[in-house]
Tab-separated table of C-alpha atoms in Angstrom:
chain	number	residue	atom	x	y	z
A	1	MET	CA	-0.383	-0.034	-0.113
A	2	PRO	CA	1.203	3.240	-1.322
A	3	ARG	CA	2.640	5.851	2.101
A	4	PRO	CA	0.555	8.865	2.216
A	5	THR	CA	1.490	11.887	0.525
A	6	VAL	CA	1.885	15.041	2.988
A	7	THR	CA	3.690	18.271	2.689
A	8	SER	CA	6.213	19.646	5.000
A	9	PRO	CA	5.590	22.834	7.071
A	10	PHE	CA	6.353	25.092	4.001
A	11	GLY	CA	5.077	23.160	1.748
A	12	PRO	CA	5.773	20.882	-1.129
A	13	LEU	CA	9.811	20.594	-1.741
A	14	VAL	CA	11.261	22.014	-5.241
A	15	VAL	CA	14.117	19.585	-5.391
A	16	ILE	CA	16.614	21.404	-7.877
A	17	ALA	CA	19.680	19.223	-8.990
A	18	ASN	CA	22.166	19.524	-11.720
A	19	PRO	CA	22.814	15.915	-11.970
A	20	ARG	CA	26.258	16.013	-14.102
A	21	SER	CA	27.524	18.044	-10.693
A	22	GLY	CA	30.329	15.827	-9.373
A	23	ARG	CA	31.254	13.571	-12.660
A	24	GLY	CA	27.805	12.815	-12.325
A	25	ARG	CA	27.504	11.849	-8.675
A	26	VAL	CA	24.851	14.292	-8.009
A	27	GLY	CA	22.717	12.220	-10.732
A	28	ALA	CA	23.651	8.855	-9.739
A	29	GLU	CA	22.030	9.836	-6.253
A	30	LEU	CA	18.925	11.190	-6.599
A	31	PRO	CA	16.694	7.868	-7.176
A	32	LYS	CA	18.185	7.498	-3.509
A	33	ILE	CA	17.290	11.052	-2.460
A	34	GLU	CA	13.650	10.254	-4.268
A	35	ARG	CA	13.583	6.973	-2.581
A	36	THR	CA	14.075	8.791	0.837
A	37	LEU	CA	12.026	11.404	0.781
A	38	ARG	CA	8.920	9.031	-0.525
A	39	ASP	CA	9.746	7.457	2.486
A	40	GLY	CA	9.323	9.987	4.451
A	41	GLY	CA	5.868	11.264	3.130
A	42	LEU	CA	7.092	14.221	1.372
A	43	ASP	CA	5.125	15.746	-1.414
A	44	TYR	CA	8.114	16.883	-3.642
A	45	ARG	CA	8.860	17.713	-7.743
A	46	ILE	CA	12.410	17.757	-8.933
A	47	VAL	CA	14.086	20.083	-11.487
A	48	GLN	CA	17.266	18.841	-13.137
A	49	THR	CA	19.455	21.448	-14.509
A	50	THR	CA	20.628	21.831	-18.085
A	51	HIS	CA	22.819	24.843	-18.400
A	52	PRO	CA	24.709	27.452	-16.438
A	53	GLY	CA	22.296	29.651	-14.410
A	54	HIS	CA	19.288	27.035	-15.016
A	55	ALA	CA	18.850	26.588	-10.979
A	56	THR	CA	18.288	30.501	-10.735
A	57	GLU	CA	15.430	30.642	-13.092
A	58	ALA	CA	13.720	27.170	-11.425
A	59	ALA	CA	14.395	29.227	-8.380
A	60	ARG	CA	12.684	32.508	-9.457
A	61	ASP	CA	10.220	30.573	-11.325
A	62	ALA	CA	9.032	28.018	-8.329
A	63	LEU	CA	8.861	31.473	-6.281
A	64	ARG	CA	6.550	33.385	-8.257
A	65	GLY	CA	4.784	30.051	-9.050
A	66	SER	CA	3.800	30.628	-5.309
A	67	GLU	CA	6.229	27.462	-4.069
A	68	ARG	CA	8.045	28.016	-1.124
A	69	TYR	CA	10.084	24.931	0.075
A	70	LEU	CA	13.663	25.175	-2.409
A	71	VAL	CA	16.074	22.305	-1.803
A	72	ALA	CA	19.679	22.449	-3.712
A	73	VAL	CA	20.738	19.559	-4.355
A	74	GLY	CA	24.677	19.329	-5.133
A	75	GLY	CA	27.447	21.437	-3.940
A	76	ASP	CA	28.128	25.079	-3.408
A	77	GLY	CA	27.601	25.731	-6.666
A	78	THR	CA	23.778	24.747	-7.120
A	79	VAL	CA	23.701	26.160	-3.611
A	80	HIS	CA	25.393	29.844	-5.339
A	81	GLU	CA	22.236	29.531	-7.681
A	82	VAL	CA	19.072	28.514	-5.906
A	83	VAL	CA	20.081	31.752	-3.111
A	84	ASN	CA	20.724	33.926	-6.278
A	85	GLY	CA	16.996	32.694	-7.361
A	86	MET	CA	15.510	33.705	-4.324
A	87	LEU	CA	16.733	37.644	-4.052
A	88	GLN	CA	16.037	40.406	-6.083
A	89	ASP	CA	17.313	43.802	-5.026
A	90	ASP	CA	18.737	42.533	-2.037
A	91	GLN	CA	14.929	41.548	-0.327
A	92	PRO	CA	13.912	38.100	-0.709
A	93	ILE	CA	11.241	37.644	-3.362
A	94	ALA	CA	9.282	35.925	-1.135
A	95	GLU	CA	9.656	36.043	2.667
A	96	ASP	CA	8.353	33.138	3.547
A	97	ALA	CA	10.133	30.884	1.230
A	98	VAL	CA	12.813	28.469	2.947
A	99	LEU	CA	16.263	26.651	1.402
A	100	GLY	CA	17.207	23.268	2.201
A	101	VAL	CA	20.377	21.988	1.001
A	102	VAL	CA	20.966	18.358	0.167
A	103	ALA	CA	25.179	18.351	-0.152
A	104	ALA	CA	25.871	15.731	-2.631
A	105	GLY	CA	28.218	14.623	-5.617
A	106	SER	CA	31.506	15.748	-4.644
A	107	GLY	CA	30.509	17.667	-1.264
A	108	CYS	CA	29.117	20.965	-0.359
A	109	ASP	CA	31.434	23.585	1.949
A	110	PHE	CA	28.488	25.288	2.260
A	111	VAL	CA	26.522	23.291	4.911
A	112	LYS	CA	29.824	22.525	7.161
A	113	SER	CA	28.943	26.123	8.919
A	114	PHE	CA	25.730	24.465	9.994
A	115	ASN	CA	26.532	21.136	11.321
A	116	LEU	CA	23.928	19.473	8.353
A	117	PRO	CA	24.477	16.540	7.306
A	118	GLY	CA	27.019	16.080	4.573
A	119	ASP	CA	25.621	12.508	3.256
A	120	ALA	CA	22.776	13.055	0.941
A	121	VAL	CA	20.242	10.211	2.196
A	122	GLN	CA	20.770	12.007	5.477
A	123	ALA	CA	20.706	15.368	4.537
A	124	ALA	CA	17.010	14.410	2.982
A	125	ARG	CA	15.839	12.749	5.875
A	126	HIS	CA	16.984	16.393	7.569
A	127	LEU	CA	14.273	18.399	5.127
A	128	ALA	CA	11.374	17.183	7.019
A	129	GLY	CA	10.339	19.395	10.396
A	130	ASP	CA	10.227	22.936	10.554
A	131	GLY	CA	13.302	24.479	11.661
A	132	VAL	CA	14.581	27.382	10.303
A	133	ARG	CA	17.801	30.194	10.495
A	134	ARG	CA	17.604	33.177	9.454
A	135	ILE	CA	21.046	33.475	7.548
A	136	ASP	CA	22.999	36.840	5.984
A	137	VAL	CA	24.072	36.706	2.309
A	138	GLY	CA	26.633	38.539	0.646
A	139	LYS	CA	26.481	40.954	-2.340
A	140	VAL	CA	29.132	41.506	-4.806
A	141	THR	CA	29.370	44.264	-7.028
A	142	PHE	CA	32.386	43.381	-9.977
A	143	THR	CA	33.080	44.092	-13.682
A	144	ALA	CA	32.903	41.552	-15.859
A	145	GLY	CA	33.721	42.485	-19.710
A	146	ALA	CA	32.563	46.471	-19.812
A	147	ALA	CA	29.367	45.970	-17.769
A	148	GLU	CA	28.966	46.267	-14.004
A	149	MET	CA	27.254	43.283	-12.342
A	150	ILE	CA	26.005	41.788	-8.926
A	151	ARG	CA	26.152	38.248	-7.787
A	152	TYR	CA	24.561	36.798	-4.050
A	153	PHE	CA	27.066	34.363	-2.309
A	154	PRO	CA	26.007	32.602	0.975
A	155	ASN	CA	29.450	31.288	1.804
A	156	ILE	CA	32.749	32.463	0.729
A	157	ALA	CA	34.096	35.348	-2.396
A	158	GLU	CA	37.569	36.010	-2.638
A	159	ALA	CA	39.489	38.561	-5.038
A	160	GLY	CA	43.460	37.367	-6.245
A	161	LEU	CA	44.653	34.011	-6.159
A	162	GLY	CA	41.711	32.319	-4.814
A	163	GLY	CA	39.860	33.680	-7.849
A	164	ALA	CA	42.797	32.490	-10.482
A	165	VAL	CA	43.140	29.304	-8.442
A	166	VAL	CA	39.236	28.249	-9.270
A	167	ALA	CA	39.529	29.920	-12.756
A	168	ARG	CA	42.292	27.182	-13.111
A	169	ALA	CA	40.953	24.327	-11.317
A	170	SER	CA	37.383	24.565	-13.149
A	171	ARG	CA	39.510	23.634	-16.714
A	172	LEU	CA	41.241	20.539	-14.971
A	173	SER	CA	39.679	17.260	-15.093
A	174	GLY	CA	36.290	16.193	-13.421
A	175	ILE	CA	37.700	13.029	-12.627
A	176	LEU	CA	39.854	15.005	-9.838
A	177	GLY	CA	37.276	15.447	-7.583
A	178	PRO	CA	37.342	17.871	-4.557
A	179	ALA	CA	41.202	17.824	-5.007
A	180	ARG	CA	40.576	19.837	-7.979
A	181	TYR	CA	40.959	22.815	-5.747
A	182	LEU	CA	44.015	21.585	-4.269
A	183	CYS	CA	45.739	21.137	-7.737
A	184	GLY	CA	44.521	24.206	-9.233
A	185	PHE	CA	46.166	26.216	-6.198
A	186	TRP	CA	49.105	24.322	-6.216
A	187	LEU	CA	49.148	25.033	-10.414
A	188	THR	CA	48.422	28.321	-9.668
A	189	LEU	CA	50.936	29.887	-7.290
A	190	PRO	CA	54.171	30.240	-8.911
A	191	GLY	CA	52.774	32.430	-11.895
A	192	PHE	CA	50.741	34.901	-9.954
A	193	ARG	CA	51.476	38.067	-9.237
A	194	PRO	CA	50.683	39.993	-6.327
A	195	ALA	CA	49.628	43.681	-6.285
A	196	VAL	CA	49.056	46.939	-4.848
A	197	VAL	CA	45.658	46.720	-3.016
A	198	ARG	CA	43.694	49.456	-2.141
A	199	LEU	CA	40.870	48.586	0.318
A	200	ASP	CA	38.364	50.677	2.227
A	201	ALA	CA	36.471	48.478	4.904
A	202	ASP	CA	33.092	50.546	6.286
A	203	GLY	CA	34.997	53.782	5.652
A	204	GLN	CA	38.809	53.151	6.516
A	205	ALA	CA	41.342	53.207	4.217
A	206	PHE	CA	44.651	50.909	3.357
A	207	GLU	CA	46.458	50.210	1.352
A	208	TRP	CA	49.244	46.836	1.159
A	209	ARG	CA	50.605	44.654	-1.217
A	210	ALA	CA	48.938	41.244	-1.104
A	211	HIS	CA	48.091	38.650	-3.056
A	212	ASN	CA	43.995	37.561	-2.021
A	213	VAL	CA	41.288	39.281	-0.588
A	214	VAL	CA	39.061	36.773	0.902
A	215	VAL	CA	35.377	37.819	2.258
A	216	ALA	CA	34.321	35.313	4.082
A	217	ASN	CA	30.170	35.194	5.449
A	218	CYS	CA	30.931	31.077	6.107
A	219	ARG	CA	33.711	29.107	7.433
A	220	PHE	CA	34.378	26.944	5.015
A	221	TYR	CA	35.790	26.292	1.728
A	222	GLY	CA	38.046	24.552	-1.250
A	223	ALA	CA	36.648	21.486	-0.215
A	224	GLY	CA	37.673	21.300	3.658
A	225	MET	CA	39.467	24.049	4.388
A	226	GLN	CA	38.132	26.014	7.153
A	227	ILE	CA	39.418	29.488	5.800
A	228	SER	CA	37.419	31.850	8.701
A	229	PRO	CA	36.528	30.406	11.689
A	230	LYS	CA	35.873	33.417	13.110
A	231	SER	CA	32.766	33.766	10.464
A	232	LYS	CA	29.080	33.453	12.264
A	233	PRO	CA	26.569	33.432	9.229
A	234	ASP	CA	23.567	35.887	11.074
A	235	ASP	CA	26.081	38.491	12.437
A	236	GLY	CA	25.716	41.479	9.976
A	237	ALA	CA	29.421	41.245	9.440
A	238	LEU	CA	31.699	39.938	6.953
A	239	GLU	CA	35.180	38.450	7.898
A	240	VAL	CA	37.796	40.179	5.599
A	241	LEU	CA	41.550	38.075	5.327
A	242	VAL	CA	44.315	39.862	3.108
A	243	MET	CA	47.260	37.849	2.509
A	244	VAL	CA	50.161	40.372	2.570
A	245	GLY	CA	52.586	38.263	2.979
A	246	PRO	CA	55.117	36.149	0.326
A	247	LYS	CA	53.529	33.242	-1.700
A	248	SER	CA	55.859	31.179	-0.029
A	249	ASP	CA	54.082	31.655	3.091
A	250	ALA	CA	51.310	29.274	1.528
A	251	PHE	CA	53.856	26.310	2.700
A	252	THR	CA	53.496	26.750	6.177
A	253	THR	CA	49.781	28.130	6.230
A	254	LEU	CA	47.932	25.579	4.016
A	255	PRO	CA	48.438	22.188	6.158
A	256	LYS	CA	46.874	25.012	9.470
A	257	VAL	CA	43.791	25.835	7.328
A	258	TYR	CA	42.414	22.728	7.250
A	259	LYS	CA	41.921	22.662	10.832
A	260	GLY	CA	41.395	26.561	11.345
A	261	THR	CA	44.700	27.043	12.809
A	262	HIS	CA	46.193	29.489	10.353
A	263	LEU	CA	45.061	32.586	12.545
A	264	PRO	CA	46.370	34.853	13.757
A	265	HIS	CA	49.200	34.874	11.262
A	266	ARG	CA	51.856	37.740	11.077
A	267	ASN	CA	51.314	38.023	7.065
A	268	ILE	CA	47.310	37.948	7.320
A	269	VAL	CA	45.015	41.362	7.757
A	270	GLU	CA	42.117	40.465	9.884
A	271	LEU	CA	39.239	42.608	9.269
A	272	ARG	CA	35.444	42.792	9.595
A	273	ALA	CA	32.875	44.934	7.846
A	274	SER	CA	29.662	45.305	6.477
A	275	ARG	CA	31.237	46.488	3.264
A	276	VAL	CA	34.617	46.381	1.686
A	277	ARG	CA	35.928	48.050	-1.479
A	278	VAL	CA	38.990	46.539	-2.893
A	279	GLU	CA	40.779	48.118	-5.656
A	280	PRO	CA	44.391	46.491	-6.427
A	281	ASP	CA	46.213	48.278	-9.236
A	282	LEU	CA	46.376	44.797	-11.382
A	283	PRO	CA	42.805	43.568	-12.205
A	284	PHE	CA	42.231	40.771	-9.511
A	285	ARG	CA	40.151	37.354	-10.565
A	286	ILE	CA	36.934	36.901	-8.403
A	287	GLU	CA	34.977	34.013	-7.267
A	288	ALA	CA	32.419	33.447	-4.879
A	289	ASP	CA	31.259	29.768	-3.597
A	290	GLY	CA	33.328	28.153	-6.260
A	291	GLU	CA	32.086	30.324	-9.363
A	292	THR	CA	34.476	32.336	-11.613
A	293	LEU	CA	32.542	35.605	-12.059
A	294	GLY	CA	34.725	38.801	-13.481
A	295	THR	CA	37.580	40.729	-12.134
A	296	THR	CA	38.291	43.904	-9.879
A	297	PRO	CA	37.466	46.749	-8.844
A	298	ALA	CA	34.647	44.828	-6.606
A	299	THR	CA	32.365	46.336	-3.880
A	300	PHE	CA	31.421	43.514	-1.294
A	301	GLU	CA	28.401	43.851	1.056
A	302	VAL	CA	26.319	42.027	3.538
A	303	ILE	CA	22.657	41.571	3.076
A	304	ARG	CA	21.283	40.645	6.731
A	305	LYS	CA	19.108	38.094	7.033
A	306	PRO	CA	17.294	37.546	3.884
A	307	ILE	CA	17.405	33.368	3.635
A	308	ARG	CA	15.517	31.272	5.997
A	309	LEU	CA	17.887	28.174	5.992
A	310	LYS	CA	16.536	24.793	6.711
A	311	VAL	CA	18.377	23.180	9.939
């Protein structure tokens, strides 16, 4: 006898998944996720994305069609796209919308800051219930060609070496899985050129020779690196780390980053701000949540608690 179908407290689930993510692992895990939802009696529909930006479109269409419970299945890139579909002009499209996350494929750093399950089946079970937490979201305004563009990021963004690493890693073979970021790092490091970086943090002006600027809403990125251990995603501020030392610092600091024990460090400037303007004298690549965006100059801001996260 079939199980009765019920809705969650937030209504039927709109499950948004990129089946090709994680070398096709997300697609392989979808049947298990669906089985778990059915066993839990949850009403849902699935949108399998087919092109970049599709998850953003699907999220926006669902909210405009009065659906309220959006579930991102995959890694940080899928979460990034869904969140961008939930916001417009720095406001939620629907105040009562809820974001659920099922970490699948090669993993999701975003969920680590909330102690959410890293296993797809456990995460799917966790979608039941009514626990939510309002969280902040970062916003970056950057240059893309001749245009100025805006993107929201729930996790972490950076300009400089990190942006170049993500761009390089995206061109590496998917067979490397989560190790792509680390491989991209060591391939990019030798040829990367630092720059003189002018930075304004809430009206305070600074200038350093630096090779990377990290702007963090949450704590983890790069497949498990706890780059910003002080970040709290609901405190109305962004943690800013400016790497001002020699690139060779990477050989000693990188192993510590996984445990979050790299701070304090004599060559890492720590700031906390709600708005940060970054202007290097050489264009720095920008990435957000592992997605390559554009180049500096760029402005990073915090949007206070526009997202309700299922916890």
